[in-house]
């Protein structure tokens, strides 16, 4: 008699008959009168089994007398044989399919925050996770961002950009008039008076060039100094007035120009010098006034830098003359620069006058 059967002797005929043990049962000895039952964690897959087989890793049987083991569900695992139950994958781990022998750690950029999951969840845009087996994603902090889901790190904002809040997918460019010269910034800096940034996303402010000024913060451009003013140095916060004797003709002047001889400016902040009138002169640069030609001298045209002496035979009896006068008949002036014709010319009397 085979050991996988149970045998019963007929009392009348004296004959013995054997019956095959059912699936889930076994008999490993001859002349057994009963079949053994496969315990939980074991099975016999067919009738007439002489032994029970342990459930393999990834499977279990929770009750006795089973003909097959059950595969662990996705999200569970079993790494031992003869198991009566499966084990749940914990937070940070998963098992993707049935009959798993182990749980797999969530990769960086993913997480699982509950047990018994069949897959991990990707971190959203604005979040990251740099470690494996994570149960949560972390916020990208102010000054950082990421543009794609499942990120393992956040990127720092470049110079000229900032991120004022956490969980952002992009950085914001600094406005014109502001700047940021470091990475990972949560705010922009303001350009101070005398400086400007003309475009968005500037990493520095630029000094106003000579001839321009900036008198407030957060400027996108500097202002030209008006005619009559100047700014000698860069980064000026205001323009200076040209002093009397000087002028600046065009906007954006970096220097004041001295009036040339023959011209003057008597007040500050002029865009041009004035010509000396005929009869006056200015023989130096940067004159604040013209001087009258003294008696005996003249200047015939405007913008004179010198006075000319009256020629012999002429005179200038007053100052500020544009020409000299010819001596009247009967008078003469033998010297230059004469102020009068003092002498009568002597003439011999005619015979008629002598008679």
mmCIF file of C-alpha atoms in Angstrom, residues 59-183:
data_model
loop_
_atom_site.group_PDB
_atom_site.id
_atom_site.type_symbol
_atom_site.label_atom_id
_atom_site.label_comp_id
_atom_site.label_asym_id
_atom_site.label_seq_id
_atom_site.Cartn_x
_atom_site.Cartn_y
_atom_site.Cartn_z
ATOM 1 C CA UNK A 59 3.093 33.593 -0.933
ATOM 2 C CA UNK A 60 1.151 32.524 2.139
ATOM 3 C CA UNK A 61 -1.656 30.274 3.365
ATOM 4 C CA UNK A 62 -3.566 31.488 6.372
ATOM 5 C CA UNK A 63 -5.640 28.335 7.024
ATOM 6 C CA UNK A 64 -5.072 24.579 7.008
ATOM 7 C CA UNK A 65 -6.018 22.053 4.312
ATOM 8 C CA UNK A 66 -5.237 24.288 1.307
ATOM 9 C CA UNK A 67 -4.401 23.007 -2.118
ATOM 10 C CA UNK A 68 -2.494 26.169 -3.068
ATOM 11 C CA UNK A 69 -0.844 29.169 -1.476
ATOM 12 C CA UNK A 70 -2.010 32.708 -2.156
ATOM 13 C CA UNK A 71 0.286 35.312 -3.677
ATOM 14 C CA UNK A 72 0.899 38.382 -1.549
ATOM 15 C CA UNK A 73 -0.968 41.386 -2.993
ATOM 16 C CA UNK A 74 0.795 44.399 -4.471
ATOM 17 C CA UNK A 75 1.803 46.590 -1.518
ATOM 18 C CA UNK A 76 2.597 43.505 0.584
ATOM 19 C CA UNK A 77 5.548 41.129 0.621
ATOM 20 C CA UNK A 78 6.827 37.953 2.236
ATOM 21 C CA UNK A 79 10.502 37.029 2.293
ATOM 22 C CA UNK A 80 10.149 33.754 4.235
ATOM 23 C CA UNK A 81 8.741 30.350 3.291
ATOM 24 C CA UNK A 82 5.830 28.652 5.033
ATOM 25 C CA UNK A 83 4.251 32.027 5.825
ATOM 26 C CA UNK A 84 0.725 32.300 7.175
ATOM 27 C CA UNK A 85 0.377 35.988 6.245
ATOM 28 C CA UNK A 86 1.990 38.730 4.196
ATOM 29 C CA UNK A 87 3.741 41.801 5.561
ATOM 30 C CA UNK A 88 2.717 45.320 4.543
ATOM 31 C CA UNK A 89 5.257 47.574 2.859
ATOM 32 C CA UNK A 90 5.820 50.547 5.131
ATOM 33 C CA UNK A 91 5.844 54.254 4.267
ATOM 34 C CA UNK A 92 8.688 55.035 1.886
ATOM 35 C CA UNK A 93 8.494 51.599 0.280
ATOM 36 C CA UNK A 94 6.281 49.782 -2.232
ATOM 37 C CA UNK A 95 5.798 46.498 -4.050
ATOM 38 C CA UNK A 96 4.528 46.849 -7.579
ATOM 39 C CA UNK A 97 3.142 43.388 -8.244
ATOM 40 C CA UNK A 98 1.769 40.243 -6.588
ATOM 41 C CA UNK A 99 4.015 37.654 -4.937
ATOM 42 C CA UNK A 100 6.712 40.162 -4.004
ATOM 43 C CA UNK A 101 9.497 38.841 -1.846
ATOM 44 C CA UNK A 102 10.633 42.307 -0.737
ATOM 45 C CA UNK A 103 9.561 45.942 -0.770
ATOM 46 C CA UNK A 104 11.426 48.458 -2.892
ATOM 47 C CA UNK A 105 12.481 51.846 -1.539
ATOM 48 C CA UNK A 106 10.946 54.863 -3.258
ATOM 49 C CA UNK A 107 13.573 56.524 -5.443
ATOM 50 C CA UNK A 108 14.731 60.091 -4.878
ATOM 51 C CA UNK A 109 12.129 62.511 -6.204
ATOM 52 C CA UNK A 110 9.330 60.202 -5.004
ATOM 53 C CA UNK A 111 7.578 59.331 -1.765
ATOM 54 C CA UNK A 112 4.913 57.109 -0.189
ATOM 55 C CA UNK A 113 3.224 58.401 2.954
ATOM 56 C CA UNK A 114 1.114 55.385 3.818
ATOM 57 C CA UNK A 115 1.720 51.635 4.109
ATOM 58 C CA UNK A 116 0.771 48.966 1.604
ATOM 59 C CA UNK A 117 1.272 50.935 -1.616
ATOM 60 C CA UNK A 118 1.922 49.436 -5.025
ATOM 61 C CA UNK A 119 3.744 52.498 -6.316
ATOM 62 C CA UNK A 120 5.376 55.692 -5.082
ATOM 63 C CA UNK A 121 4.109 59.191 -5.807
ATOM 64 C CA UNK A 122 6.282 61.705 -7.635
ATOM 65 C CA UNK A 123 7.079 64.987 -5.918
ATOM 66 C CA UNK A 124 5.155 67.874 -7.479
ATOM 67 C CA UNK A 125 6.759 70.902 -9.104
ATOM 68 C CA UNK A 126 8.079 73.145 -6.324
ATOM 69 C CA UNK A 127 8.908 70.149 -4.129
ATOM 70 C CA UNK A 128 11.861 67.764 -4.014
ATOM 71 C CA UNK A 129 13.231 64.718 -2.250
ATOM 72 C CA UNK A 130 16.933 63.925 -2.364
ATOM 73 C CA UNK A 131 16.793 60.689 -0.383
ATOM 74 C CA UNK A 132 15.337 57.276 -1.145
ATOM 75 C CA UNK A 133 12.675 55.601 1.004
ATOM 76 C CA UNK A 134 11.064 58.970 1.801
ATOM 77 C CA UNK A 135 7.598 59.328 3.285
ATOM 78 C CA UNK A 136 7.175 62.949 2.162
ATOM 79 C CA UNK A 137 8.502 65.575 -0.236
ATOM 80 C CA UNK A 138 10.215 68.742 0.926
ATOM 81 C CA UNK A 139 9.449 72.315 -0.081
ATOM 82 C CA UNK A 140 11.776 74.239 -2.341
ATOM 83 C CA UNK A 141 12.591 77.166 -0.053
ATOM 84 C CA UNK A 142 12.521 80.845 -0.960
ATOM 85 C CA UNK A 143 15.379 81.545 -3.355
ATOM 86 C CA UNK A 144 15.047 78.110 -4.977
ATOM 87 C CA UNK A 145 12.784 76.465 -7.567
ATOM 88 C CA UNK A 146 12.331 73.425 -9.770
ATOM 89 C CA UNK A 147 10.564 73.117 -13.087
ATOM 90 C CA UNK A 148 9.740 69.418 -13.281
ATOM 91 C CA UNK A 149 8.038 66.839 -11.077
ATOM 92 C CA UNK A 150 10.019 64.037 -9.470
ATOM 93 C CA UNK A 151 12.951 66.349 -8.687
ATOM 94 C CA UNK A 152 15.711 65.217 -6.378
ATOM 95 C CA UNK A 153 16.870 68.791 -5.698
ATOM 96 C CA UNK A 154 15.874 72.427 -6.081
ATOM 97 C CA UNK A 155 17.800 74.869 -8.250
ATOM 98 C CA UNK A 156 19.054 78.187 -6.891
ATOM 99 C CA UNK A 157 17.759 81.347 -8.554
ATOM 100 C CA UNK A 158 20.440 82.911 -10.742
ATOM 101 C CA UNK A 159 21.830 86.393 -10.215
ATOM 102 C CA UNK A 160 19.292 88.962 -11.340
ATOM 103 C CA UNK A 161 16.401 86.739 -10.201
ATOM 104 C CA UNK A 162 14.636 85.951 -6.928
ATOM 105 C CA UNK A 163 11.977 83.688 -5.422
ATOM 106 C CA UNK A 164 10.120 85.339 -2.569
ATOM 107 C CA UNK A 165 8.124 82.282 -1.470
ATOM 108 C CA UNK A 166 8.612 78.527 -1.218
ATOM 109 C CA UNK A 167 7.288 75.845 -3.605
ATOM 110 C CA UNK A 168 7.871 77.871 -6.769
ATOM 111 C CA UNK A 169 8.365 76.527 -10.276
ATOM 112 C CA UNK A 170 10.337 79.549 -11.480
ATOM 113 C CA UNK A 171 12.219 82.590 -10.259
ATOM 114 C CA UNK A 172 11.143 86.165 -10.935
ATOM 115 C CA UNK A 173 13.468 88.634 -12.684
ATOM 116 C CA UNK A 174 14.364 91.741 -10.715
ATOM 117 C CA UNK A 175 12.608 94.797 -12.123
ATOM 118 C CA UNK A 176 14.486 97.583 -13.877
ATOM 119 C CA UNK A 177 15.825 99.831 -11.116
ATOM 120 C CA UNK A 178 16.574 96.814 -8.917
ATOM 121 C CA UNK A 179 19.364 94.228 -8.949
ATOM 122 C CA UNK A 180 20.546 91.017 -7.345
ATOM 123 C CA UNK A 181 24.219 90.001 -7.439
ATOM 124 C CA UNK A 182 23.959 86.697 -5.560
ATOM 125 C CA UNK A 183 22.275 83.392 -6.278
#
